Short mmCIF file of N, CA and C in Angstrom, two decimals:
data_model
loop_
_atom_site.label_atom_id
_atom_site.label_comp_id
_atom_site.label_asym_id
_atom_site.label_seq_id
_atom_site.Cartn_x
_atom_site.Cartn_y
_atom_site.Cartn_z
N MET A 1 12.69 -18.65 7.47
CA MET A 1 12.04 -18.38 8.72
C MET A 1 10.65 -17.79 8.49
N ALA A 2 10.54 -16.88 7.52
CA ALA A 2 9.24 -16.27 7.24
C ALA A 2 8.22 -17.33 6.82
N ASP A 3 8.67 -18.30 6.02
CA ASP A 3 7.76 -19.37 5.61
C ASP A 3 7.29 -20.17 6.81
N TRP A 4 8.19 -20.47 7.74
CA TRP A 4 7.84 -21.21 8.94
C TRP A 4 6.80 -20.44 9.76
N VAL A 5 7.02 -19.13 9.92
CA VAL A 5 6.07 -18.31 10.68
C VAL A 5 4.70 -18.34 10.02
N GLN A 6 4.65 -18.21 8.70
CA GLN A 6 3.37 -18.24 7.99
C GLN A 6 2.67 -19.58 8.19
N ARG A 7 3.40 -20.68 8.17
CA ARG A 7 2.79 -22.00 8.40
C ARG A 7 2.24 -22.10 9.82
N GLN A 8 2.97 -21.56 10.80
CA GLN A 8 2.51 -21.62 12.19
C GLN A 8 1.25 -20.77 12.38
N VAL A 9 1.24 -19.59 11.78
CA VAL A 9 0.07 -18.72 11.90
C VAL A 9 -1.14 -19.37 11.25
N ALA A 10 -0.93 -20.03 10.12
CA ALA A 10 -2.04 -20.70 9.43
C ALA A 10 -2.65 -21.80 10.29
N LYS A 11 -1.87 -22.42 11.16
CA LYS A 11 -2.36 -23.49 12.05
C LYS A 11 -3.12 -22.95 13.26
N ALA A 12 -2.91 -21.69 13.59
CA ALA A 12 -3.49 -21.12 14.80
C ALA A 12 -5.00 -21.02 14.69
N PRO A 13 -5.71 -21.21 15.80
CA PRO A 13 -7.17 -21.06 15.76
C PRO A 13 -7.53 -19.59 15.56
N PRO A 14 -8.68 -19.33 14.95
CA PRO A 14 -9.08 -17.93 14.74
C PRO A 14 -9.32 -17.22 16.07
N TRP A 15 -9.08 -15.93 16.07
CA TRP A 15 -9.30 -15.13 17.28
C TRP A 15 -10.78 -14.82 17.43
N SER A 16 -11.19 -14.70 18.67
CA SER A 16 -12.55 -14.26 18.95
C SER A 16 -12.62 -12.75 18.68
N ASP A 17 -13.85 -12.26 18.49
CA ASP A 17 -14.03 -10.81 18.28
C ASP A 17 -13.50 -10.03 19.48
N GLU A 18 -13.68 -10.57 20.68
CA GLU A 18 -13.21 -9.90 21.89
C GLU A 18 -11.68 -9.78 21.89
N LYS A 19 -11.00 -10.85 21.54
CA LYS A 19 -9.54 -10.82 21.51
C LYS A 19 -9.04 -9.88 20.42
N PHE A 20 -9.71 -9.88 19.27
CA PHE A 20 -9.32 -9.01 18.16
C PHE A 20 -9.47 -7.55 18.58
N ARG A 21 -10.59 -7.19 19.23
CA ARG A 21 -10.80 -5.81 19.69
C ARG A 21 -9.75 -5.41 20.73
N ALA A 22 -9.41 -6.35 21.63
CA ALA A 22 -8.40 -6.06 22.65
C ALA A 22 -7.05 -5.78 21.99
N MET A 23 -6.70 -6.52 20.96
CA MET A 23 -5.43 -6.31 20.25
C MET A 23 -5.45 -4.98 19.51
N GLN A 24 -6.59 -4.64 18.89
CA GLN A 24 -6.69 -3.35 18.21
C GLN A 24 -6.52 -2.20 19.21
N GLU A 25 -7.10 -2.36 20.40
CA GLU A 25 -6.97 -1.32 21.42
C GLU A 25 -5.52 -1.20 21.88
N LEU A 26 -4.84 -2.32 22.02
CA LEU A 26 -3.44 -2.33 22.44
C LEU A 26 -2.55 -1.64 21.41
N LEU A 27 -2.76 -1.95 20.13
CA LEU A 27 -1.91 -1.43 19.06
C LEU A 27 -2.29 -0.02 18.63
N GLY A 28 -3.52 0.39 18.88
CA GLY A 28 -3.97 1.71 18.46
C GLY A 28 -4.41 1.69 17.01
N PRO A 29 -4.83 2.84 16.51
CA PRO A 29 -5.32 2.90 15.13
C PRO A 29 -4.17 2.67 14.13
N PRO A 30 -4.50 2.11 12.97
CA PRO A 30 -3.45 1.91 11.96
C PRO A 30 -2.95 3.26 11.45
N PRO A 31 -1.69 3.34 11.04
CA PRO A 31 -1.17 4.62 10.53
C PRO A 31 -1.87 5.01 9.24
N ARG A 32 -2.04 6.30 9.06
CA ARG A 32 -2.64 6.82 7.84
C ARG A 32 -1.59 6.84 6.73
N PRO A 33 -2.01 6.68 5.49
CA PRO A 33 -1.05 6.72 4.38
C PRO A 33 -0.21 7.99 4.36
N ALA A 34 -0.75 9.10 4.83
CA ALA A 34 -0.01 10.37 4.82
C ALA A 34 1.16 10.34 5.79
N GLU A 35 1.22 9.36 6.67
CA GLU A 35 2.31 9.26 7.63
C GLU A 35 3.52 8.54 7.06
N PHE A 36 3.45 8.18 5.78
CA PHE A 36 4.53 7.44 5.14
C PHE A 36 5.13 8.21 3.98
N VAL A 37 6.37 7.87 3.67
CA VAL A 37 7.07 8.39 2.49
C VAL A 37 7.47 7.17 1.66
N ARG A 38 7.35 7.30 0.35
CA ARG A 38 7.80 6.22 -0.54
C ARG A 38 9.21 6.52 -1.01
N TRP A 39 10.03 5.49 -1.04
CA TRP A 39 11.43 5.59 -1.48
C TRP A 39 11.68 4.54 -2.55
N ARG A 40 12.55 4.87 -3.48
CA ARG A 40 13.07 3.87 -4.42
C ARG A 40 14.44 3.47 -3.87
N VAL A 41 14.63 2.17 -3.64
CA VAL A 41 15.89 1.69 -3.06
C VAL A 41 16.56 0.69 -3.99
N ARG A 42 17.88 0.74 -4.01
CA ARG A 42 18.68 -0.27 -4.72
C ARG A 42 19.25 -1.19 -3.65
N LEU A 43 19.06 -2.48 -3.88
CA LEU A 43 19.52 -3.48 -2.92
C LEU A 43 20.90 -4.00 -3.30
N TYR A 44 21.56 -4.60 -2.34
CA TYR A 44 22.90 -5.15 -2.54
C TYR A 44 22.93 -6.12 -3.71
N CYS A 45 21.84 -6.85 -3.92
CA CYS A 45 21.78 -7.82 -5.02
C CYS A 45 21.66 -7.13 -6.38
N GLY A 46 21.42 -5.81 -6.38
CA GLY A 46 21.34 -5.06 -7.64
C GLY A 46 19.92 -4.73 -8.07
N HIS A 47 18.94 -5.34 -7.46
CA HIS A 47 17.56 -5.07 -7.84
C HIS A 47 17.07 -3.77 -7.18
N VAL A 48 16.05 -3.18 -7.81
CA VAL A 48 15.47 -1.92 -7.33
C VAL A 48 14.02 -2.19 -6.96
N ARG A 49 13.58 -1.59 -5.84
CA ARG A 49 12.18 -1.70 -5.46
C ARG A 49 11.75 -0.45 -4.71
N ASP A 50 10.45 -0.26 -4.63
CA ASP A 50 9.88 0.86 -3.87
C ASP A 50 9.47 0.36 -2.50
N VAL A 51 9.74 1.18 -1.47
CA VAL A 51 9.38 0.83 -0.10
C VAL A 51 8.71 2.02 0.56
N ARG A 52 7.96 1.75 1.62
CA ARG A 52 7.34 2.82 2.41
C ARG A 52 8.01 2.85 3.77
N ARG A 53 8.25 4.05 4.25
CA ARG A 53 8.84 4.24 5.57
C ARG A 53 8.08 5.36 6.28
N SER A 54 8.15 5.37 7.57
CA SER A 54 7.54 6.41 8.38
C SER A 54 8.09 7.77 7.97
N ARG A 55 7.24 8.75 7.92
CA ARG A 55 7.66 10.10 7.54
C ARG A 55 8.72 10.65 8.50
N GLY A 56 8.79 10.12 9.73
CA GLY A 56 9.76 10.58 10.71
C GLY A 56 11.19 10.12 10.43
N GLN A 57 11.36 9.15 9.54
CA GLN A 57 12.71 8.68 9.21
C GLN A 57 13.31 9.57 8.13
N GLU A 58 14.57 9.94 8.32
CA GLU A 58 15.23 10.80 7.33
C GLU A 58 15.68 10.02 6.11
N ARG A 59 15.82 8.71 6.25
CA ARG A 59 16.28 7.87 5.14
C ARG A 59 15.69 6.46 5.33
N PRO A 60 15.56 5.69 4.27
CA PRO A 60 14.94 4.37 4.39
C PRO A 60 15.88 3.31 4.94
N ALA A 61 17.17 3.61 4.98
CA ALA A 61 18.15 2.63 5.46
C ALA A 61 18.62 3.07 6.84
N GLY A 62 18.68 2.14 7.76
CA GLY A 62 19.16 2.47 9.10
C GLY A 62 18.30 1.80 10.15
N GLY A 63 18.88 1.51 11.26
CA GLY A 63 18.14 0.85 12.33
C GLY A 63 17.67 -0.53 11.91
N ILE A 64 16.42 -0.84 12.21
CA ILE A 64 15.91 -2.16 11.86
C ILE A 64 15.45 -2.24 10.41
N THR A 65 15.48 -1.11 9.69
CA THR A 65 14.99 -1.11 8.31
C THR A 65 16.12 -0.89 7.31
N ASP A 66 17.31 -1.36 7.62
CA ASP A 66 18.43 -1.15 6.69
C ASP A 66 18.53 -2.25 5.65
N HIS A 67 17.55 -3.12 5.63
CA HIS A 67 17.57 -4.18 4.61
C HIS A 67 16.14 -4.55 4.23
N GLU A 68 16.02 -5.19 3.11
CA GLU A 68 14.74 -5.65 2.56
C GLU A 68 14.93 -7.05 2.01
N ARG A 69 13.87 -7.78 1.93
CA ARG A 69 13.90 -9.06 1.22
C ARG A 69 13.67 -8.74 -0.24
N CYS A 70 14.55 -9.23 -1.11
CA CYS A 70 14.40 -8.98 -2.54
C CYS A 70 13.33 -9.91 -3.09
N ARG A 71 12.31 -9.32 -3.67
CA ARG A 71 11.22 -10.13 -4.24
C ARG A 71 11.61 -10.78 -5.55
N GLU A 72 12.64 -10.25 -6.19
CA GLU A 72 13.04 -10.80 -7.49
C GLU A 72 13.94 -12.02 -7.36
N CYS A 73 14.98 -11.91 -6.51
CA CYS A 73 15.93 -13.03 -6.41
C CYS A 73 15.81 -13.78 -5.08
N GLY A 74 15.05 -13.23 -4.12
CA GLY A 74 14.85 -13.90 -2.85
C GLY A 74 15.93 -13.66 -1.81
N LEU A 75 16.96 -12.87 -2.12
CA LEU A 75 18.02 -12.62 -1.15
C LEU A 75 17.41 -11.95 0.09
N ASP A 76 17.65 -12.56 1.25
CA ASP A 76 17.08 -12.04 2.48
C ASP A 76 18.05 -12.25 3.63
N PRO A 77 18.62 -11.21 4.20
CA PRO A 77 18.35 -9.82 3.87
C PRO A 77 19.23 -9.34 2.73
N SER A 78 18.73 -8.35 2.03
CA SER A 78 19.51 -7.66 1.01
C SER A 78 19.62 -6.21 1.47
N VAL A 79 20.82 -5.79 1.79
CA VAL A 79 21.07 -4.47 2.36
C VAL A 79 20.77 -3.38 1.33
N ILE A 80 20.17 -2.28 1.81
CA ILE A 80 19.91 -1.11 0.97
C ILE A 80 21.23 -0.38 0.77
N VAL A 81 21.63 -0.22 -0.50
CA VAL A 81 22.91 0.44 -0.79
C VAL A 81 22.75 1.83 -1.39
N ALA A 82 21.56 2.15 -1.90
CA ALA A 82 21.29 3.49 -2.45
C ALA A 82 19.79 3.72 -2.38
N PHE A 83 19.40 5.00 -2.32
CA PHE A 83 17.97 5.30 -2.22
C PHE A 83 17.69 6.72 -2.67
N GLU A 84 16.42 6.98 -3.05
CA GLU A 84 15.96 8.32 -3.38
C GLU A 84 14.47 8.40 -3.04
N PRO A 85 14.01 9.57 -2.55
CA PRO A 85 12.59 9.71 -2.25
C PRO A 85 11.79 9.80 -3.54
N LEU A 86 10.59 9.31 -3.52
CA LEU A 86 9.68 9.44 -4.65
C LEU A 86 8.80 10.64 -4.35
N VAL A 87 9.09 11.76 -4.98
CA VAL A 87 8.41 13.03 -4.71
C VAL A 87 6.96 12.95 -5.16
N GLY A 88 6.09 13.53 -4.34
CA GLY A 88 4.69 13.59 -4.68
C GLY A 88 3.88 12.41 -4.19
N ASP A 89 4.53 11.41 -3.60
CA ASP A 89 3.81 10.26 -3.09
C ASP A 89 3.91 10.25 -1.58
N GLY A 90 2.81 9.92 -0.94
CA GLY A 90 2.81 9.80 0.51
C GLY A 90 2.65 8.38 0.93
#
């Protein structure tokens, strides 16, 4: 599905500066890096990767973020089965 979405977006005409500014206004400013926490997660497939989550989340798994696409084996979704915060990184 992600590949299909990327192909569709690639076909879309470029946005005008006016439309781009309107979308930026709608979405607001991008989050600052300090608003994120880095976690090391182990996926169901057994691979480990680092992810960023909003500082407001107590854990990286849960809600809409309880899974990740594994970049190593391609399993999508691969459920997060274990995690630990990476101290000192924002």
